[in-house]
Coordinates of C-alpha atoms in Angstrom, one line a residue:
Chain A
M1 CA 137.2 -98.9 12.9
R2 CA 141.2 -100.3 12.5
P3 CA 141.3 -103.2 9.8
T4 CA 143.1 -105.7 12.0
G5 CA 143.9 -105.5 15.7
V6 CA 145.8 -105.1 18.3
G7 CA 149.6 -105.7 18.1
E8 CA 150.7 -105.9 15.0
S9 CA 153.2 -104.4 15.3
P10 CA 154.3 -104.6 19.0
V11 CA 156.9 -102.8 21.0
R12 CA 158.0 -101.8 23.9
V13 CA 159.0 -98.4 24.3
A14 CA 161.7 -97.5 27.3
C15 CA 162.2 -93.0 27.3
I16 CA 164.7 -93.2 29.9
Q17 CA 164.7 -89.5 32.6
F18 CA 167.8 -89.2 34.3
E19 CA 169.6 -86.4 35.1
P20 CA 173.5 -87.2 33.7
R21 CA 176.5 -84.9 35.2
V22 CA 177.9 -82.0 33.0
G23 CA 181.4 -82.8 32.2
E24 CA 181.0 -86.0 33.5
K25 CA 181.0 -88.2 30.2
E26 CA 182.5 -91.7 31.6
E27 CA 180.3 -91.5 34.6
N28 CA 177.1 -90.0 32.5
L29 CA 177.9 -93.6 29.6
R30 CA 178.3 -95.2 32.3
R31 CA 174.8 -95.0 34.3
V32 CA 172.7 -95.1 31.0
L33 CA 174.6 -98.1 30.4
K34 CA 173.1 -99.5 33.3
L35 CA 169.9 -98.1 33.2
A36 CA 168.8 -99.0 29.6
Q37 CA 170.0 -103.1 30.8
E38 CA 167.5 -102.1 32.8
A39 CA 164.6 -101.7 31.0
A40 CA 165.9 -104.2 28.5
D41 CA 166.0 -106.2 31.3
K42 CA 162.0 -105.6 31.3
G43 CA 160.9 -105.7 27.1
A44 CA 162.2 -103.2 26.1
E45 CA 163.8 -103.0 22.6
L46 CA 163.1 -99.3 21.8
I47 CA 165.5 -97.7 24.3
L48 CA 165.7 -93.1 24.6
L49 CA 167.9 -91.6 26.4
P50 CA 167.7 -87.9 26.5
E51 CA 169.1 -84.4 24.5
L52 CA 173.5 -83.9 24.8
S53 CA 172.9 -87.9 27.0
N54 CA 176.9 -88.6 27.0
T55 CA 177.8 -84.9 28.4
G56 CA 175.4 -83.1 30.1
Y57 CA 173.8 -80.4 29.1
V58 CA 175.3 -76.3 30.3
F59 CA 178.5 -75.8 28.8
E60 CA 180.3 -72.7 29.8
S61 CA 182.5 -71.7 26.6
R62 CA 182.0 -73.2 22.9
R63 CA 185.4 -75.0 24.2
E64 CA 184.2 -76.9 26.8
A65 CA 181.6 -78.5 24.7
Y66 CA 183.7 -79.1 22.4
E67 CA 186.4 -80.7 24.5
L68 CA 183.0 -83.1 25.7
S69 CA 182.0 -83.8 22.0
E70 CA 183.5 -86.5 20.2
E71 CA 182.6 -88.1 16.6
V72 CA 179.6 -90.3 15.2
P73 CA 179.7 -92.6 15.1
H74 CA 183.7 -93.5 15.8
G75 CA 183.7 -92.1 19.6
E76 CA 183.6 -93.4 22.5
T77 CA 180.3 -93.3 23.3
V78 CA 178.7 -94.7 20.5
E79 CA 181.3 -97.6 20.5
E80 CA 179.9 -98.1 23.7
W81 CA 176.2 -98.2 23.0
A82 CA 176.0 -100.1 19.7
E83 CA 177.9 -101.9 21.5
L84 CA 174.6 -102.8 23.9
T85 CA 172.0 -102.6 21.4
K86 CA 173.9 -105.2 19.2
S87 CA 174.2 -108.2 22.6
R88 CA 170.9 -107.5 23.4
G89 CA 169.9 -107.4 20.3
I90 CA 168.2 -103.8 20.9
Y91 CA 166.9 -100.3 19.5
L92 CA 169.1 -97.5 21.1
I93 CA 168.5 -92.8 20.8
G94 CA 170.4 -90.7 22.7
G95 CA 171.6 -87.0 22.3
V96 CA 175.5 -87.0 21.8
A97 CA 177.2 -83.8 21.6
E98 CA 178.6 -84.4 18.1
R99 CA 182.2 -83.0 16.2
D100 CA 182.9 -83.3 13.1
G101 CA 186.5 -82.0 11.6
S102 CA 186.1 -77.5 14.5
A103 CA 182.3 -77.9 13.7
L104 CA 179.9 -79.4 17.0
Y105 CA 176.4 -80.3 16.2
N106 CA 173.5 -80.6 18.7
T107 CA 173.3 -84.9 17.1
S108 CA 170.7 -87.5 18.3
V109 CA 172.1 -91.3 17.3
L110 CA 171.0 -94.2 16.1
L111 CA 171.7 -98.0 17.1
G112 CA 170.4 -101.2 16.1
P113 CA 170.9 -104.6 16.7
T114 CA 173.0 -104.2 13.8
G115 CA 175.4 -101.1 15.5
Y116 CA 175.2 -96.9 14.6
L117 CA 171.9 -97.0 12.2
G118 CA 172.1 -93.2 11.6
K119 CA 172.0 -89.6 12.8
Y120 CA 170.3 -86.4 13.5
R121 CA 171.1 -83.0 14.2
K122 CA 169.1 -80.1 15.8
L123 CA 167.6 -77.7 13.1
H124 CA 166.6 -75.1 15.8
L125 CA 168.7 -74.4 18.1
W126 CA 167.6 -73.1 22.0
D127 CA 169.4 -70.0 22.8
R128 CA 173.3 -70.1 24.3
E129 CA 173.1 -73.1 22.6
K130 CA 173.5 -71.0 19.1
L131 CA 176.8 -70.3 20.1
F132 CA 178.2 -73.8 20.0
F133 CA 176.1 -75.8 17.8
E134 CA 176.1 -75.3 13.5
P135 CA 172.5 -75.5 13.1
G136 CA 171.8 -79.3 11.6
D137 CA 172.7 -80.0 8.1
L138 CA 171.2 -83.2 7.2
G139 CA 168.1 -82.6 6.8
L140 CA 164.9 -85.1 8.4
P141 CA 165.8 -88.2 8.0
V142 CA 162.8 -91.2 8.3
F143 CA 164.9 -94.4 9.0
Q144 CA 163.4 -97.1 8.5
T145 CA 164.0 -100.0 10.6
T146 CA 163.2 -103.7 12.2
L147 CA 160.4 -102.9 13.9
G148 CA 159.4 -99.8 11.5
R149 CA 160.1 -96.5 10.2
L150 CA 161.5 -94.7 13.0
A151 CA 162.8 -90.7 13.3
M152 CA 164.6 -88.0 15.7
G153 CA 163.2 -84.5 16.8
I154 CA 165.5 -83.1 19.3
C155 CA 163.7 -80.6 22.2
Y156 CA 162.7 -77.5 20.7
D157 CA 162.3 -79.4 17.0
L158 CA 159.1 -79.6 18.3
W159 CA 158.6 -76.6 18.7
F160 CA 158.7 -75.8 14.6
P161 CA 155.4 -77.9 13.7
E162 CA 156.8 -78.1 10.8
T163 CA 159.2 -80.9 11.9
I164 CA 156.1 -83.0 13.6
R165 CA 154.3 -82.4 9.6
I166 CA 157.2 -83.8 8.2
Y167 CA 157.7 -86.5 9.3
S168 CA 154.1 -86.9 9.3
L169 CA 154.5 -86.3 5.3
K170 CA 157.7 -88.8 5.3
G171 CA 155.9 -91.9 6.6
A172 CA 157.7 -91.4 9.7
D173 CA 155.1 -94.2 12.9
I174 CA 157.3 -93.1 15.9
V175 CA 159.0 -89.4 16.6
L176 CA 161.5 -90.3 18.8
M177 CA 162.1 -87.5 20.8
P178 CA 165.6 -86.7 23.0
T179 CA 165.0 -83.4 24.9
N180 CA 166.6 -81.4 27.5
W181 CA 163.7 -78.9 28.2
V182 CA 164.7 -76.7 30.7
C183 CA 162.4 -75.6 33.7
I184 CA 162.1 -71.1 33.3
R185 CA 159.7 -70.3 35.8
D186 CA 156.4 -72.4 36.7
K187 CA 157.3 -76.3 36.0
V188 CA 153.4 -76.9 35.9
E189 CA 152.8 -74.6 34.2
E190 CA 156.2 -75.3 31.0
G191 CA 154.6 -78.8 31.5
R192 CA 151.0 -78.3 30.9
L193 CA 153.3 -77.0 27.9
V194 CA 155.4 -79.4 26.7
E195 CA 152.9 -82.1 27.6
A196 CA 150.1 -80.0 24.9
L197 CA 153.3 -79.7 22.2
C198 CA 153.5 -83.7 22.1
V199 CA 149.6 -84.2 22.0
A200 CA 148.6 -82.1 19.4
Q201 CA 151.6 -82.6 17.3
A202 CA 151.1 -86.2 17.3
H203 CA 146.6 -86.3 16.8
M204 CA 147.0 -83.9 13.9
N205 CA 150.3 -85.6 12.1
G206 CA 149.0 -88.6 13.3
V207 CA 152.5 -90.1 15.0
F208 CA 153.6 -91.9 18.0
I209 CA 155.4 -89.5 19.2
A210 CA 157.9 -90.6 22.5
A211 CA 159.7 -87.5 24.9
A212 CA 162.4 -88.6 27.5
D213 CA 163.9 -86.1 29.0
R214 CA 167.0 -85.0 31.9
V215 CA 166.9 -83.8 35.2
G216 CA 168.1 -82.0 37.7
V217 CA 169.4 -78.7 38.2
E218 CA 172.5 -77.8 36.6
R219 CA 174.5 -75.3 36.6
G220 CA 171.8 -73.1 38.8
Q221 CA 169.8 -74.6 34.9
S222 CA 166.9 -76.9 35.9
F223 CA 164.5 -79.1 34.3
L224 CA 160.9 -80.3 33.6
G225 CA 160.9 -84.0 33.6
R226 CA 157.6 -85.3 31.8
S227 CA 159.1 -87.2 30.0
V228 CA 156.2 -88.6 27.6
V229 CA 155.3 -90.9 24.7
V230 CA 151.6 -90.2 23.1
S231 CA 149.8 -92.4 20.5
P232 CA 149.0 -91.1 16.6
R233 CA 146.0 -89.8 18.3
G234 CA 147.2 -88.2 20.9
R235 CA 146.0 -90.6 23.9
I236 CA 149.5 -90.3 26.7
L237 CA 150.6 -93.9 26.7
A238 CA 152.8 -93.4 29.4
G239 CA 153.6 -90.3 32.3
P240 CA 154.4 -88.1 32.0
A241 CA 156.5 -88.5 34.1
S242 CA 157.8 -87.0 38.1
Y243 CA 159.5 -83.3 37.3
E244 CA 162.3 -84.6 39.7
G245 CA 162.4 -88.3 39.7
E246 CA 164.3 -90.2 37.7
E247 CA 162.7 -93.0 36.1
T248 CA 162.7 -95.0 33.3
I249 CA 158.7 -95.1 31.6
Y250 CA 156.9 -96.9 29.4
A251 CA 155.1 -98.1 26.9
D252 CA 153.8 -101.0 24.6
L253 CA 152.7 -98.9 21.2
N254 CA 151.1 -101.3 17.5
L255 CA 153.9 -98.8 15.2
T256 CA 151.6 -99.2 12.2
D257 CA 148.9 -97.1 13.9
S258 CA 150.3 -94.1 12.6
R259 CA 149.7 -95.6 9.0
L260 CA 145.5 -95.3 10.3
K261 CA 145.3 -91.0 9.3
K262 CA 141.5 -91.3 8.6
M263 CA 139.7 -91.2 11.4
R264 CA 137.0 -93.8 11.8
T265 CA 134.0 -94.2 10.6
S266 CA 134.1 -91.0 8.2
L267 CA 134.9 -88.5 5.6
N268 CA 138.1 -87.4 7.3
H269 CA 141.6 -88.0 6.0
I270 CA 144.5 -85.9 8.7
I271 CA 147.2 -85.2 5.5
H272 CA 144.4 -85.6 1.8
D273 CA 142.7 -82.8 4.1
R274 CA 145.1 -80.6 3.8
R275 CA 144.8 -77.6 1.8
I276 CA 148.6 -77.8 -0.9
D277 CA 146.6 -75.3 -3.3
V278 CA 146.3 -72.9 -0.4
Y279 CA 150.1 -73.0 1.6
S280 CA 152.1 -73.2 -0.7
P281 CA 152.9 -70.2 -1.5
L282 CA 152.2 -69.0 2.4
L283 CA 154.4 -71.6 4.3
G284 CA 157.7 -70.1 3.2
Y285 CA 156.1 -66.2 4.1
E286 CA 158.5 -63.8 5.4
G287 CA 156.3 -60.7 5.0
P288 CA 156.9 -57.4 7.0
H289 CA 155.3 -59.6 9.9
S290 CA 157.4 -62.2 9.8
A291 CA 160.6 -60.6 10.7
G292 CA 160.8 -59.0 13.1
K293 CA 159.7 -55.8 12.5
E294 CA 156.9 -54.9 15.4
P295 CA 156.8 -51.9 17.6
F296 CA 157.6 -54.6 19.9
Q297 CA 160.2 -56.8 18.5
S298 CA 163.4 -55.4 20.5
Chain B
M1 CA 160.8 -58.8 28.7
R2 CA 157.7 -57.4 27.4
P3 CA 159.2 -53.7 26.3
T4 CA 155.6 -52.1 27.0
G5 CA 153.0 -52.8 30.2
V6 CA 149.9 -54.4 29.2
G7 CA 147.5 -52.4 28.9
E8 CA 148.6 -51.1 25.4
S9 CA 145.8 -52.5 23.4
P10 CA 142.7 -54.2 25.6
V11 CA 140.6 -56.4 24.1
R12 CA 137.9 -57.4 25.8
V13 CA 137.0 -60.3 24.4
A14 CA 133.3 -62.3 24.9
C15 CA 133.2 -66.0 23.3
I16 CA 129.1 -67.3 23.9
Q17 CA 128.9 -70.8 23.9
F18 CA 125.1 -71.6 23.0
E19 CA 122.3 -74.1 21.2
P20 CA 121.4 -72.8 18.0
R21 CA 118.5 -75.6 17.1
V22 CA 118.5 -76.8 13.3
G23 CA 116.1 -75.5 11.3
E24 CA 115.0 -72.9 14.0
K25 CA 117.4 -69.5 12.5
E26 CA 114.6 -67.4 13.5
E27 CA 114.9 -68.2 17.0
N28 CA 118.7 -68.3 16.8
L29 CA 118.9 -64.9 14.9
R30 CA 116.8 -64.1 18.5
R31 CA 118.9 -65.5 20.7
V32 CA 122.3 -64.4 19.2
L33 CA 121.2 -61.4 19.7
K34 CA 120.1 -61.2 22.9
L35 CA 123.4 -63.1 23.9
A36 CA 125.6 -60.3 22.5
Q37 CA 123.7 -57.7 23.6
E38 CA 124.5 -59.2 27.3
A39 CA 128.1 -59.4 26.2
A40 CA 128.2 -55.7 25.5
D41 CA 126.4 -54.6 28.1
K42 CA 130.0 -56.7 30.1
G43 CA 131.9 -54.8 27.9
A44 CA 132.9 -57.4 25.2
E45 CA 134.0 -55.7 21.7
L46 CA 134.7 -58.9 20.1
I47 CA 131.8 -61.3 20.3
L48 CA 132.9 -64.4 19.1
L49 CA 130.0 -67.2 18.7
P50 CA 130.1 -70.7 17.4
E51 CA 129.8 -72.4 13.7
L52 CA 126.5 -72.4 12.1
S53 CA 125.5 -70.8 14.7
N54 CA 122.1 -69.8 12.7
T55 CA 121.6 -72.8 11.5
G56 CA 122.5 -76.1 13.5
Y57 CA 124.8 -78.3 11.8
V58 CA 123.3 -81.6 11.9
F59 CA 122.0 -81.0 8.1
E60 CA 119.9 -84.9 6.6
S61 CA 120.7 -83.3 3.4
R62 CA 122.2 -80.7 0.9
R63 CA 118.4 -79.8 0.6
E64 CA 118.0 -78.7 3.5
A65 CA 121.2 -76.8 4.1
Y66 CA 120.3 -75.2 0.4
E67 CA 117.1 -73.5 2.4
L68 CA 118.5 -72.5 5.6
S69 CA 121.4 -70.8 3.8
E70 CA 121.7 -66.9 2.9
E71 CA 124.1 -64.3 0.6
V72 CA 126.7 -62.7 2.9
P73 CA 127.0 -60.1 3.9
H74 CA 122.7 -59.4 1.8
G75 CA 121.6 -62.1 4.5
E76 CA 119.3 -61.2 7.2
T77 CA 121.3 -62.8 9.6
V78 CA 124.2 -60.5 8.2
E79 CA 122.0 -57.9 8.3
E80 CA 121.0 -58.7 11.3
W81 CA 124.5 -58.5 13.1
A82 CA 125.8 -55.3 10.9
E83 CA 122.7 -53.1 13.2
L84 CA 124.0 -54.3 16.3
T85 CA 127.1 -53.9 15.2
K86 CA 127.3 -50.4 15.1
S87 CA 124.0 -49.7 16.7
R88 CA 127.1 -50.9 19.8
G89 CA 130.3 -50.5 18.4
I90 CA 131.8 -53.5 18.3
Y91 CA 132.8 -56.0 16.5
L92 CA 131.8 -59.7 16.4
I93 CA 132.7 -63.0 14.4
G94 CA 130.1 -65.9 13.8
G95 CA 129.6 -69.2 11.4
V96 CA 126.2 -69.3 9.2
A97 CA 125.8 -71.4 6.1
E98 CA 126.2 -69.1 2.7
R99 CA 125.0 -69.6 0.1
D100 CA 126.7 -68.0 -3.6
G101 CA 124.4 -68.6 -6.7
S102 CA 123.9 -72.9 -6.1
A103 CA 127.4 -73.2 -3.8
L104 CA 127.2 -73.1 -0.2
Y105 CA 129.9 -72.4 2.1
N106 CA 130.5 -72.7 5.5
T107 CA 131.5 -69.6 6.6
S108 CA 132.9 -66.9 9.4
V109 CA 131.8 -64.1 8.8
L110 CA 133.3 -60.6 10.4
L111 CA 131.7 -57.4 11.4
G112 CA 132.0 -54.5 13.0
P113 CA 131.5 -51.1 14.4
T114 CA 130.6 -49.6 9.9
G115 CA 129.3 -53.3 9.6
Y116 CA 130.0 -55.4 7.6
L117 CA 133.7 -56.3 7.1
G118 CA 134.3 -60.1 5.3
K119 CA 133.8 -63.3 4.9
Y120 CA 136.5 -66.3 5.6
R121 CA 135.1 -69.6 4.2
K122 CA 135.5 -72.3 5.9
L123 CA 138.7 -74.8 4.4
H124 CA 138.8 -78.3 5.7
L125 CA 135.3 -79.7 5.8
W126 CA 134.5 -82.2 7.4
D127 CA 133.1 -85.6 7.3
R128 CA 129.7 -84.2 5.8
E129 CA 129.5 -81.5 5.8
K130 CA 132.1 -82.7 2.3
L131 CA 128.4 -83.8 1.0
F132 CA 126.9 -80.3 1.5
F133 CA 129.7 -77.1 1.4
E134 CA 131.7 -77.1 -1.6
P135 CA 135.5 -75.9 0.4
G136 CA 136.8 -72.7 1.5
D137 CA 137.8 -70.5 -1.7
L138 CA 138.7 -67.7 0.0
G139 CA 142.1 -68.8 1.2
L140 CA 143.4 -67.6 4.6
P141 CA 143.1 -63.7 5.1
V142 CA 143.6 -61.0 8.6
F143 CA 141.9 -58.5 8.4
Q144 CA 143.5 -55.3 9.5
T145 CA 140.6 -53.1 12.5
T146 CA 140.9 -51.0 14.9
L147 CA 141.4 -53.5 17.1
G148 CA 144.1 -55.2 15.5
R149 CA 144.5 -57.7 12.9
L150 CA 141.9 -60.2 13.3
A151 CA 142.0 -63.1 11.2
M152 CA 139.4 -66.2 11.4
G153 CA 139.2 -70.3 11.3
I154 CA 135.9 -72.5 11.5
C155 CA 136.5 -76.3 13.6
Y156 CA 138.6 -79.4 12.0
D157 CA 140.9 -75.5 10.1
L158 CA 142.2 -75.8 13.7
W159 CA 143.7 -79.0 13.2
F160 CA 145.8 -78.7 10.4
P161 CA 148.8 -76.9 11.7
E162 CA 148.9 -74.8 9.1
T163 CA 146.4 -72.5 8.9
I164 CA 147.3 -71.7 12.7
R165 CA 151.2 -71.3 11.3
I166 CA 150.5 -69.5 8.9
Y167 CA 148.3 -67.1 10.3
S168 CA 151.4 -66.4 12.6
L169 CA 153.7 -65.5 9.1
K170 CA 151.1 -62.9 8.0
G171 CA 150.5 -61.2 11.3
A172 CA 147.4 -62.2 13.0
D173 CA 146.8 -60.8 16.6
I174 CA 144.1 -63.3 17.2
V175 CA 142.2 -66.4 15.8
L176 CA 139.0 -66.6 16.0
M177 CA 137.2 -69.7 16.0
P178 CA 133.8 -70.4 15.1
T179 CA 133.3 -74.0 16.2
N180 CA 131.2 -77.1 16.7
W181 CA 133.2 -79.9 17.8
V182 CA 130.9 -83.3 18.0
C183 CA 132.1 -86.0 19.5
I184 CA 132.4 -88.8 19.6
R185 CA 133.0 -91.3 21.9
D186 CA 134.3 -90.0 25.5
K187 CA 134.0 -85.9 26.3
V188 CA 136.8 -85.5 28.7
E189 CA 139.5 -87.9 26.4
E190 CA 138.3 -85.3 23.6
G191 CA 137.6 -82.3 25.8
R192 CA 141.3 -82.8 26.8
L193 CA 142.5 -82.4 23.4
V194 CA 141.3 -80.2 21.4
E195 CA 142.5 -78.0 25.0
A196 CA 146.1 -79.3 24.1
L197 CA 145.1 -77.8 20.1
C198 CA 144.6 -74.6 20.8
V199 CA 147.1 -73.8 23.5
A200 CA 150.3 -75.8 21.4
Q201 CA 148.8 -74.0 18.4
A202 CA 148.4 -70.8 20.2
H203 CA 152.4 -70.8 21.6
M204 CA 154.1 -72.5 19.3
N205 CA 152.8 -70.0 16.7
G206 CA 152.9 -66.4 18.8
V207 CA 149.3 -66.1 18.4
F208 CA 145.9 -65.3 20.4
I209 CA 143.6 -68.1 20.3
A210 CA 139.8 -68.1 20.8
A211 CA 136.8 -71.0 20.2
A212 CA 132.9 -71.0 20.8
D213 CA 131.7 -73.7 20.5
R214 CA 128.2 -74.8 21.2
V215 CA 126.5 -77.7 23.6
G216 CA 123.8 -80.2 23.3
V217 CA 122.5 -82.9 20.9
E218 CA 121.8 -82.7 17.9
R219 CA 119.7 -85.9 15.9
G220 CA 121.5 -87.8 18.2
Q221 CA 125.1 -85.2 17.8
S222 CA 126.5 -83.9 20.7
F223 CA 128.7 -81.5 20.5
L224 CA 131.8 -80.4 23.1
G225 CA 131.3 -76.9 24.6
R226 CA 135.1 -75.6 26.3
S227 CA 134.8 -72.6 24.4
V228 CA 138.5 -71.7 25.6
V229 CA 140.8 -68.3 25.1
V230 CA 144.2 -69.0 25.4
S231 CA 146.9 -66.9 25.0
P232 CA 149.9 -66.6 22.9
R233 CA 152.7 -68.0 25.5
G234 CA 150.2 -71.0 25.5
R235 CA 148.5 -70.0 29.1
I236 CA 144.5 -70.4 29.4
L237 CA 143.4 -67.4 30.1
A238 CA 139.3 -67.6 30.1
G239 CA 137.4 -71.2 30.2
P240 CA 138.0 -73.9 28.9
A241 CA 134.0 -73.7 29.2
S242 CA 131.3 -76.6 30.6
Y243 CA 131.1 -79.3 28.2
E244 CA 127.0 -78.8 28.8
G245 CA 125.9 -75.4 29.5
E246 CA 125.0 -72.9 27.9
E247 CA 127.6 -69.9 28.5
T248 CA 129.4 -66.4 27.9
I249 CA 133.9 -66.6 28.8
Y250 CA 135.3 -63.8 29.5
A251 CA 138.9 -63.0 28.5
D252 CA 141.0 -59.4 28.3
L253 CA 143.4 -59.3 26.2
N254 CA 146.4 -57.4 25.5
L255 CA 146.2 -57.9 21.9
T256 CA 149.1 -56.9 20.3
D257 CA 150.9 -59.3 22.7
S258 CA 151.3 -61.1 20.3
R259 CA 153.5 -59.4 18.0
L260 CA 156.6 -60.5 20.9
K261 CA 158.2 -63.6 19.1
K262 CA 160.9 -63.2 20.9
M263 CA 161.5 -65.4 24.1
R264 CA 162.5 -63.3 27.0
T265 CA 165.7 -63.1 28.2
S266 CA 166.4 -65.6 25.1
L267 CA 168.4 -65.9 22.0
N268 CA 165.6 -67.4 20.6
H269 CA 162.2 -65.6 17.9
I270 CA 159.6 -69.2 17.0
I271 CA 159.6 -67.2 13.5
H272 CA 163.6 -66.7 12.2
D273 CA 163.8 -70.1 13.9
R274 CA 162.3 -71.4 11.7
R275 CA 164.3 -73.7 8.9
I276 CA 162.5 -73.0 5.7
D277 CA 165.9 -73.6 3.7
V278 CA 164.9 -77.8 5.5
Y279 CA 160.8 -77.2 4.7
S280 CA 160.7 -76.0 1.4
P281 CA 161.1 -78.5 -0.5
L282 CA 159.3 -81.0 2.0
L283 CA 155.5 -78.8 3.3
G284 CA 153.5 -79.9 0.2
Y285 CA 155.7 -83.6 0.1
E286 CA 152.9 -86.2 -1.1
G287 CA 154.8 -89.3 -1.5
P288 CA 153.7 -92.6 -1.4
H289 CA 153.4 -92.7 2.8
S290 CA 151.3 -89.4 2.6
A291 CA 148.8 -90.4 -0.2
G292 CA 146.7 -93.1 1.1
K293 CA 149.0 -95.9 0.5
E294 CA 149.5 -97.6 2.9
P295 CA 148.2 -101.3 3.6
F296 CA 146.3 -100.0 6.8
Q297 CA 144.3 -97.5 5.0
S298 CA 141.2 -98.7 3.4

């Protein structure tokens, strides 16, 4: 039984699913500002954009990625986003290509009514991202805001159970995930997989998960769409959005529902029931079977 | 690209979904033997039964649970099962109520062509099981067999990402899960959740997962059915079975597919890409937000 009613901490979340164009930073920025204004007009206080929403995704070279990158928070994109969130009194999370000296990061930025609040650098780089970006070096930060405790992950981070588990242990209410889910062969099968990942990770960890994906085909690479918002019980609250269309999905969340890790009318508690005594020696295990030494791993 | 073809290590797995009757041990044992014979007749070499398949689930008291329990491997159920697996040259995994001195465990037993091979004691006790059983004290063992590397989990263990992660790191090819998934309110919604858990856990960890559930209503508690077999890619290979019917589902698995953790034609490796450097200090975290001290946790 929920001790207090729905509506304690109501927040309208919007996931903006759209199609950035690779290399067209000005146009991407303009489009995001327009779509975010529209979402704010509809009452959204927490707006989520896809991964690398200002640059596009399929870089031809590290040089191209570098030229499209900018500093955070002192780059054009984040400064424009900050103007928006300050003028509208909202929060916005979106992906950018971040430059730090000569290093590049696949970064998600958090902005609020006071402007820039923080950033997250993608820990798990997908495929050719490994050629362009550095692995994230800022850990898994949880940001205390007036809405609640916000955390960020990017795309492939969702494939790692540790990501959401650690955020849950650190008290995150919602994990906001800018993504560029690629479609490899079968959009229906792969759409079903990412939905299962969002549902299972939210449910196992008792946190909200919101994912904003991009759509379209870029230099031969198509993307999945299927942006989604899931409750701490694993219930789908918005989406999955379409596979190919630009659309914004909305969900009204009581963010503090994430703090009830106890299953109602039972002796279960999904965090207290963990067996850390058993896990501790094993979770960092790097034995023969985990180290790529199998005959089938070539 | 798979370096070698399908059929390297083909195994026919059968999940027997049936309805044990609480307290009717002889009848439950007789039914299991009949259903397992039928599965073996259809070529199954690896047969999975539900949790507590010899006793039923909803005990009225610890005394009742104790009276129904038996020693492992020197109890009637396991001895009868061993006769079956020896005579048919097959493997069988099933749940029993295990007695060890005055302690009770919710246990899964592994038998093979040579008889008893080992056991697993449920680590994560669900709800009122905490009143009757001791938490498992045998860790997360992986058994090397002639079929491949087999591991076991029981029901609520699936809700913990650590369970399947650790089995994957220890080299398990398949995690066999006897379950008694209870239905709390909405069988369709809860069926969708357990399916998402099986799919996501298999996919994130690159292991096969097979779950055999029970059906029926016992002392007012109904069960979900929906037994399922999932591939290391997260593809459903058999099931989900019905919500209410007794049925056996079959899947022909190439068990060594689990050893290809690398995604084909990419630079991804779902185990090597882990960021243990980031996780290590955090996975055992027991800070204020993970310790049940939230205002909403009562």
